[in-house]
Tab-separated table of C-alpha atoms in Angstrom:
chain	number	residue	atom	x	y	z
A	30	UNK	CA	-137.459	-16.236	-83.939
A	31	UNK	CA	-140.251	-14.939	-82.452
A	32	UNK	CA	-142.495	-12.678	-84.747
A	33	UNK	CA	-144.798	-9.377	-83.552
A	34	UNK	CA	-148.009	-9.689	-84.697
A	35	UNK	CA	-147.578	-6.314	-86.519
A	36	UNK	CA	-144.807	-7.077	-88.279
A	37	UNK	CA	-146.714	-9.970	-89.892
A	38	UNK	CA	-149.432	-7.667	-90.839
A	39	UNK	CA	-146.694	-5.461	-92.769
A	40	UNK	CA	-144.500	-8.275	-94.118
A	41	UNK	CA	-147.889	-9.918	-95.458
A	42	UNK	CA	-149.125	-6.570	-96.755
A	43	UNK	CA	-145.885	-6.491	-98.879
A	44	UNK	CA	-145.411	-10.187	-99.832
A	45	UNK	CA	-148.364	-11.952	-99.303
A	46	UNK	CA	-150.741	-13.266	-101.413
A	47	UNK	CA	-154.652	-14.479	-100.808
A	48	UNK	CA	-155.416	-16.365	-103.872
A	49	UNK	CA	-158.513	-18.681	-105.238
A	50	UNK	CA	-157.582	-21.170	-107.831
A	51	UNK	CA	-160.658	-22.635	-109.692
A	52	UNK	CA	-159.283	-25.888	-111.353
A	53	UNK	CA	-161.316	-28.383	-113.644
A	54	UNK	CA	-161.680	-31.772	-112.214
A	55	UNK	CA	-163.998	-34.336	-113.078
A	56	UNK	CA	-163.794	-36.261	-110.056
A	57	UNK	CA	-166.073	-32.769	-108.535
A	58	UNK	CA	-169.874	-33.357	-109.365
A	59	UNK	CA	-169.576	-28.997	-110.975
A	60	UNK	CA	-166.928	-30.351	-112.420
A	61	UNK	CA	-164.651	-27.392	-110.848
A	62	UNK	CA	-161.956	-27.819	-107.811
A	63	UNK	CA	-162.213	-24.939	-105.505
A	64	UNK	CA	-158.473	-24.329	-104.200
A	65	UNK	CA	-157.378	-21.098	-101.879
A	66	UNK	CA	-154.287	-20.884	-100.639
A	67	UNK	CA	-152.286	-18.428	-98.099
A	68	UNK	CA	-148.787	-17.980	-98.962
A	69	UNK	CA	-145.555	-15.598	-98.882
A	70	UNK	CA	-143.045	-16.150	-100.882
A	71	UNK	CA	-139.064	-15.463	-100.238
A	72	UNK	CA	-135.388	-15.458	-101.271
A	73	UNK	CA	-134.625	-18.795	-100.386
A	74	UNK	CA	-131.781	-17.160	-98.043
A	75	UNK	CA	-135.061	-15.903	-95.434
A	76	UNK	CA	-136.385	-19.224	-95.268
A	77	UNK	CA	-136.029	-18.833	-91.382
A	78	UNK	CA	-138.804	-16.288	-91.691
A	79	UNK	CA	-140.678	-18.447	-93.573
A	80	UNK	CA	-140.425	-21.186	-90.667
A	81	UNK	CA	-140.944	-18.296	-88.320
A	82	UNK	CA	-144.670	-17.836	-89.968
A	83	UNK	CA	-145.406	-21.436	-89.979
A	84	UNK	CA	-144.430	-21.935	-86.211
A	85	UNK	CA	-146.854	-18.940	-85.255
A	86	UNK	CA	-149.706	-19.962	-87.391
A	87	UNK	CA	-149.205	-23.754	-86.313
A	88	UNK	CA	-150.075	-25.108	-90.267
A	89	UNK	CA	-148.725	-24.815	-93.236
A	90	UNK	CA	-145.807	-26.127	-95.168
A	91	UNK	CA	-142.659	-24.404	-96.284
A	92	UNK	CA	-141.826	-25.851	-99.612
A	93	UNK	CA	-139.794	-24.661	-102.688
A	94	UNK	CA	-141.533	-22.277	-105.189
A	95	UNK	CA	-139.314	-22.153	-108.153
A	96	UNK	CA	-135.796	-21.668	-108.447
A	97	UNK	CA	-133.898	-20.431	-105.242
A	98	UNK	CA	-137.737	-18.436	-104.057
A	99	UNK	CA	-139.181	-20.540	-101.031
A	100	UNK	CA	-142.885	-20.543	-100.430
A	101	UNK	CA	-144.718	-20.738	-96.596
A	102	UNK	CA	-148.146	-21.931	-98.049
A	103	UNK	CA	-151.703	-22.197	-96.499
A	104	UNK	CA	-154.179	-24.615	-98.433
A	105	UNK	CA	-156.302	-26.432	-95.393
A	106	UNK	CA	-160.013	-24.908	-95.813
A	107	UNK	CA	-159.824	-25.679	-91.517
A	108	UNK	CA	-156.212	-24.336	-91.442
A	109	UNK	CA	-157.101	-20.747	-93.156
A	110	UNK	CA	-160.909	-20.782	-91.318
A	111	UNK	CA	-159.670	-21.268	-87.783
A	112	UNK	CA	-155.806	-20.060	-87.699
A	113	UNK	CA	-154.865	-17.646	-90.841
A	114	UNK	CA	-158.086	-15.752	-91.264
A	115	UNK	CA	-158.922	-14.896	-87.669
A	116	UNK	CA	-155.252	-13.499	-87.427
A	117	UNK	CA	-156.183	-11.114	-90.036
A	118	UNK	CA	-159.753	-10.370	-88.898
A	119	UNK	CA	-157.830	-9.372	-85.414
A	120	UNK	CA	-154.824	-7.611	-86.987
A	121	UNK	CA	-156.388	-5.468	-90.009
A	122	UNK	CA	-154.108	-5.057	-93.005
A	123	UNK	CA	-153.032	-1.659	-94.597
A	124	UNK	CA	-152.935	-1.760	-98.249
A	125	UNK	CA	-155.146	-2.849	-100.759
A	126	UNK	CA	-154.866	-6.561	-100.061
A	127	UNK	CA	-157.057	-6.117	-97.247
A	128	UNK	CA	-159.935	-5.881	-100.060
A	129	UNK	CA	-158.178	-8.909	-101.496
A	130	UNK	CA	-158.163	-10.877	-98.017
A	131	UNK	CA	-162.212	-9.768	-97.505
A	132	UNK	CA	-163.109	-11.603	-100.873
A	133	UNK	CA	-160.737	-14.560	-99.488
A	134	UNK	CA	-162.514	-15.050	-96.485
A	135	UNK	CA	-166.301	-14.796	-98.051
A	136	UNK	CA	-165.268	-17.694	-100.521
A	137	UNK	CA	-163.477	-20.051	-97.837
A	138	UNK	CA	-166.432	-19.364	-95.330
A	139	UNK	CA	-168.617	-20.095	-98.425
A	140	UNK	CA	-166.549	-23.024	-98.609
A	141	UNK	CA	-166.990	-24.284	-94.842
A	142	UNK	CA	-170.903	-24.258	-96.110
A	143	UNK	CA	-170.415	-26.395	-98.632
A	144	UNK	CA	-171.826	-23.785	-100.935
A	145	UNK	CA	-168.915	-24.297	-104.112
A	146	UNK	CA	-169.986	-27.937	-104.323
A	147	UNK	CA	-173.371	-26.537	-106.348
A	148	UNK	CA	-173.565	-25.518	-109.901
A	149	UNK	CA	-174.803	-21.825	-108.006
A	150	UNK	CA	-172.237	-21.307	-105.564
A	151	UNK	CA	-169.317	-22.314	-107.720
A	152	UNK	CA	-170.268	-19.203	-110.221
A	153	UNK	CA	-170.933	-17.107	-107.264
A	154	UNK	CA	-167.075	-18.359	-106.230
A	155	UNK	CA	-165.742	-17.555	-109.788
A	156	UNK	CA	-167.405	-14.057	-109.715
A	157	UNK	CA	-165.649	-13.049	-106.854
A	158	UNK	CA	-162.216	-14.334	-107.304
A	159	UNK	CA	-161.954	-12.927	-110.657
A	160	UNK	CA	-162.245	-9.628	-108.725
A	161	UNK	CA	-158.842	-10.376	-106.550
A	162	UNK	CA	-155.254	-9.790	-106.935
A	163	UNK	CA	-155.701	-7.275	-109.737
A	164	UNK	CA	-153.388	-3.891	-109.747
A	165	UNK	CA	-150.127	-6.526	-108.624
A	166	UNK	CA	-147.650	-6.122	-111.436
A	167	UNK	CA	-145.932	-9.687	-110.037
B	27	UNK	CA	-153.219	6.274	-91.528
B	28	UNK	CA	-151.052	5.491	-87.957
B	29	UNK	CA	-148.411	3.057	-88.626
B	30	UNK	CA	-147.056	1.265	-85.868
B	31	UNK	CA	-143.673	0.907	-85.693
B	32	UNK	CA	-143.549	-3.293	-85.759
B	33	UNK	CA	-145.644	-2.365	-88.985
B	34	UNK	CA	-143.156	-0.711	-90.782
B	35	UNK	CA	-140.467	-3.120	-90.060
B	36	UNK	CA	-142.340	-5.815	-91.525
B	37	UNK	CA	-143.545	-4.031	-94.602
B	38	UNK	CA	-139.715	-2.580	-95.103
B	39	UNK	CA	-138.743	-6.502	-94.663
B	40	UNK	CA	-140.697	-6.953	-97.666
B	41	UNK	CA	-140.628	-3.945	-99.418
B	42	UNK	CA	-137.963	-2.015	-98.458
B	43	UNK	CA	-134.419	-1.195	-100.058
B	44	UNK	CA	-131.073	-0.086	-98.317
B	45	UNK	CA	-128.939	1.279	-101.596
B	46	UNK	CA	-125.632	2.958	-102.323
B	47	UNK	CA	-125.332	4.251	-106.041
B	48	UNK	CA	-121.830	5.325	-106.894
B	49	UNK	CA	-122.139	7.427	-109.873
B	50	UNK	CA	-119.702	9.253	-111.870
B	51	UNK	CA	-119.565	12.894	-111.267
B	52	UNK	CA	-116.347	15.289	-112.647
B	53	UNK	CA	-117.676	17.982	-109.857
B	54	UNK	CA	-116.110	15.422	-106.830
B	55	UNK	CA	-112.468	15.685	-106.225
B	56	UNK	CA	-112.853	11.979	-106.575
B	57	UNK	CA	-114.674	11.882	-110.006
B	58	UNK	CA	-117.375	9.740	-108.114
B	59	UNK	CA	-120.355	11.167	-106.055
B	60	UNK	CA	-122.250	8.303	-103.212
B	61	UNK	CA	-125.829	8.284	-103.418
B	62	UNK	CA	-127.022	6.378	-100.393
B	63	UNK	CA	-131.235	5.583	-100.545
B	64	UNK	CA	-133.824	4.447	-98.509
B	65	UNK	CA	-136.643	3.111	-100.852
B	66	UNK	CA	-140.167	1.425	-100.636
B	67	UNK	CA	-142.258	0.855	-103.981
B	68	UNK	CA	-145.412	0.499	-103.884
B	69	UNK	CA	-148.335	-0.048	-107.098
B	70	UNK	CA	-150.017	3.457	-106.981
B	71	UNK	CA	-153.071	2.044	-105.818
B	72	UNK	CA	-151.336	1.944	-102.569
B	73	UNK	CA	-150.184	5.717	-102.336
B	74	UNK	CA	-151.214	6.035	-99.290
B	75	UNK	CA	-149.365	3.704	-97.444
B	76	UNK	CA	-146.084	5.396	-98.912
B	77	UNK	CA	-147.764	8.919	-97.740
B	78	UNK	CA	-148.363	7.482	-94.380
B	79	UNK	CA	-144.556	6.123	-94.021
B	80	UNK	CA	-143.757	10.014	-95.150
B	81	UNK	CA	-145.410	11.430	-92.475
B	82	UNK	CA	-144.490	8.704	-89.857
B	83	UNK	CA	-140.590	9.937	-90.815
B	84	UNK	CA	-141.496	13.402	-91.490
B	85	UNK	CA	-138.509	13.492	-94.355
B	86	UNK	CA	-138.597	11.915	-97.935
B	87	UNK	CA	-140.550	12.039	-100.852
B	88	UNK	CA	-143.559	9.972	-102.725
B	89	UNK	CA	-142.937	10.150	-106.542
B	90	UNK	CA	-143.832	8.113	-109.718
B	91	UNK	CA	-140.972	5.305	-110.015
B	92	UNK	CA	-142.162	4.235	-113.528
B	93	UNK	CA	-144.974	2.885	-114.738
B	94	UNK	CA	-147.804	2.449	-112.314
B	95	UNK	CA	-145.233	2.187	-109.378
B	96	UNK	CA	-144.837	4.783	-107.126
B	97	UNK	CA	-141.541	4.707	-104.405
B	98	UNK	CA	-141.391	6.849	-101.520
B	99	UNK	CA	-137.522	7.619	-101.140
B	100	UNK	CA	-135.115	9.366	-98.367
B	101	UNK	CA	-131.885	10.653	-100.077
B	102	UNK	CA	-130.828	13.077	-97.711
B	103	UNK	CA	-127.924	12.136	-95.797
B	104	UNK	CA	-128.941	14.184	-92.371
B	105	UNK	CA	-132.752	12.673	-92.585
B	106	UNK	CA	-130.930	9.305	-93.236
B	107	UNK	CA	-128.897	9.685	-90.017
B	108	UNK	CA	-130.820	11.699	-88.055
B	109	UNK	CA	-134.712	9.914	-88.763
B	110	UNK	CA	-134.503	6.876	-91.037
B	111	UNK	CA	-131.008	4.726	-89.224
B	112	UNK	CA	-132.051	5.737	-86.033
B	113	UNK	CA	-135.807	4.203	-86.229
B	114	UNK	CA	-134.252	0.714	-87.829
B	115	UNK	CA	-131.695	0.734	-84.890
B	116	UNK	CA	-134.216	0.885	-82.288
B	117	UNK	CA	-136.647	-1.858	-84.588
B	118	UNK	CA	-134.702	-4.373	-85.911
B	119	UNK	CA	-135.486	-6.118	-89.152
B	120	UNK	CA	-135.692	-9.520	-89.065
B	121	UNK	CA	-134.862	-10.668	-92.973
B	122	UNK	CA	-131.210	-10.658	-94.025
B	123	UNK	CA	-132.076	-6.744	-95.285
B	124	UNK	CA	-131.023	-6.402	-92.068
B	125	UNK	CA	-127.415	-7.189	-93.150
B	126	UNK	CA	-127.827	-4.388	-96.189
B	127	UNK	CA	-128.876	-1.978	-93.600
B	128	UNK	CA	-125.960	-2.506	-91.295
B	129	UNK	CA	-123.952	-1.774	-94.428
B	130	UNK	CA	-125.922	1.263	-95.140
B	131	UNK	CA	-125.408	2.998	-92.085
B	132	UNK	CA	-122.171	2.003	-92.199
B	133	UNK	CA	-121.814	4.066	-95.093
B	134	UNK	CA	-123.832	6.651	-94.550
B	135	UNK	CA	-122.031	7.379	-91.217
B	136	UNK	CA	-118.710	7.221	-93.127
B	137	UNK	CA	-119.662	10.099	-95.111
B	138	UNK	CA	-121.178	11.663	-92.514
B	139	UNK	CA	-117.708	12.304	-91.418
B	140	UNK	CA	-116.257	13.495	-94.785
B	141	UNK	CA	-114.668	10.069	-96.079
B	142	UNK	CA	-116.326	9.429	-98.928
B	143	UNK	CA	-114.547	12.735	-100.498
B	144	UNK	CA	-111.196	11.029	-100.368
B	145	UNK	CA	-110.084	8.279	-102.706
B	146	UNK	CA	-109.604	5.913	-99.913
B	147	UNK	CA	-112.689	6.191	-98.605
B	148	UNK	CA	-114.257	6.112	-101.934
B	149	UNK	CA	-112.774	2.689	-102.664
B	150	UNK	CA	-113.722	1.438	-99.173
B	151	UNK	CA	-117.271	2.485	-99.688
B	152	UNK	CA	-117.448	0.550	-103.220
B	153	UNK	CA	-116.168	-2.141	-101.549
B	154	UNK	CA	-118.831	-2.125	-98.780
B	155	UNK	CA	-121.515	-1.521	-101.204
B	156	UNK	CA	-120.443	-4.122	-103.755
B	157	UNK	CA	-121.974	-6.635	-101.199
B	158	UNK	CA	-125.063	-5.113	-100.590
B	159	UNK	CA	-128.420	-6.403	-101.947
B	160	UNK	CA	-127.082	-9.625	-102.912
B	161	UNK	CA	-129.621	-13.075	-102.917
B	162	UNK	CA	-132.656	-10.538	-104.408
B	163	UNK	CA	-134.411	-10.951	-107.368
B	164	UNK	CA	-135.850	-8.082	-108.297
């Protein structure tokens, strides 16, 4: 199946999801894990779309979610700098998430500088993801 | 806001719902009135994008669905068949919505020619849309 670069654009503006997980871990001198992640999530019966988005990005892993949901999921800080956020630099998104996307891409690039691995850019990190995803009712 | 069409196929993979509501009604000769729809639900923080999808199909309507979800929605049966089946014929979807859609139009053609006001087409129609919108979770 070979996917339009628009109609990744809308399918991700409807079900995709740019999100910043902040986990405690001691083995992390702030103790704090820094941990984005790309992913879309569907019906396990479109897991050939799923597939679809993994062969066009080139990374990734299509895995279960929960129950019969299937997840194509992004978490390689290399992966998202040189593949999934160029895409969407290129090919702007439409709703809301694009604001969501922008904060994504200042904390992995922040990331690729090494800059959550200090006491300073960690908080910086946490500021800014507490300010994404909000307004989804899922 | 342009939308281009590969755009809206995507986002209506995601987003989108083909449905047939079959609703009792003592005005039809058949006691049962077909209510084919053509929705897309958005959180009303992205109104616009359902505004722009209005314009792009020059038919439908942008309305509160409840809550702080909006839907724009096409329940005419001429703007069905004359703006909204016609645009997903020429730009296939890609998800297995496209199966509800073929389903749809099926339907919606049907009583384009009258055959939803007869009992046999009534219970041919139920039939049709009793398999629609299977495998989703919302």
């Amino acid at each position: 199946m070979n996917l339009e670069p628009q109609w990744i654009v809308g399918f991700v503006d409807g079900e995709g999801c740019f999100y910043v997980g902040i986990n405690a871990n001691s083995d992390m001198t702030t103790g704090f894990q820094v941990l984005p992640e790309f992913t879309v999530v569907q019906h396990e019966r479109d897991v050939q779309i799923l597939q679809a988005l993994k062969a066009h990005f080139g990374c990734g892993v299509v895995r279960t979610n929960h129950g019969d949901r299937m997840a194509y999921r992004v978490r390689s800080k290399e992966h998202l700098l040189e593949r999934i956020i160029p895409f969407f630099e290129k090919h702007s998104l439409k709703t809301k998430k694009r604001s969501d996307f922008a904060k994504f891409r200042r904390i992995v690039r922040m990331m690729g500088e090494g800059t959550h691995l200090a006491d300073e850019g960690l908080e910086e990190i946490r500021r800014i993801a507490s300010q994404m995803n909000r307004g989804q009712s899922r």
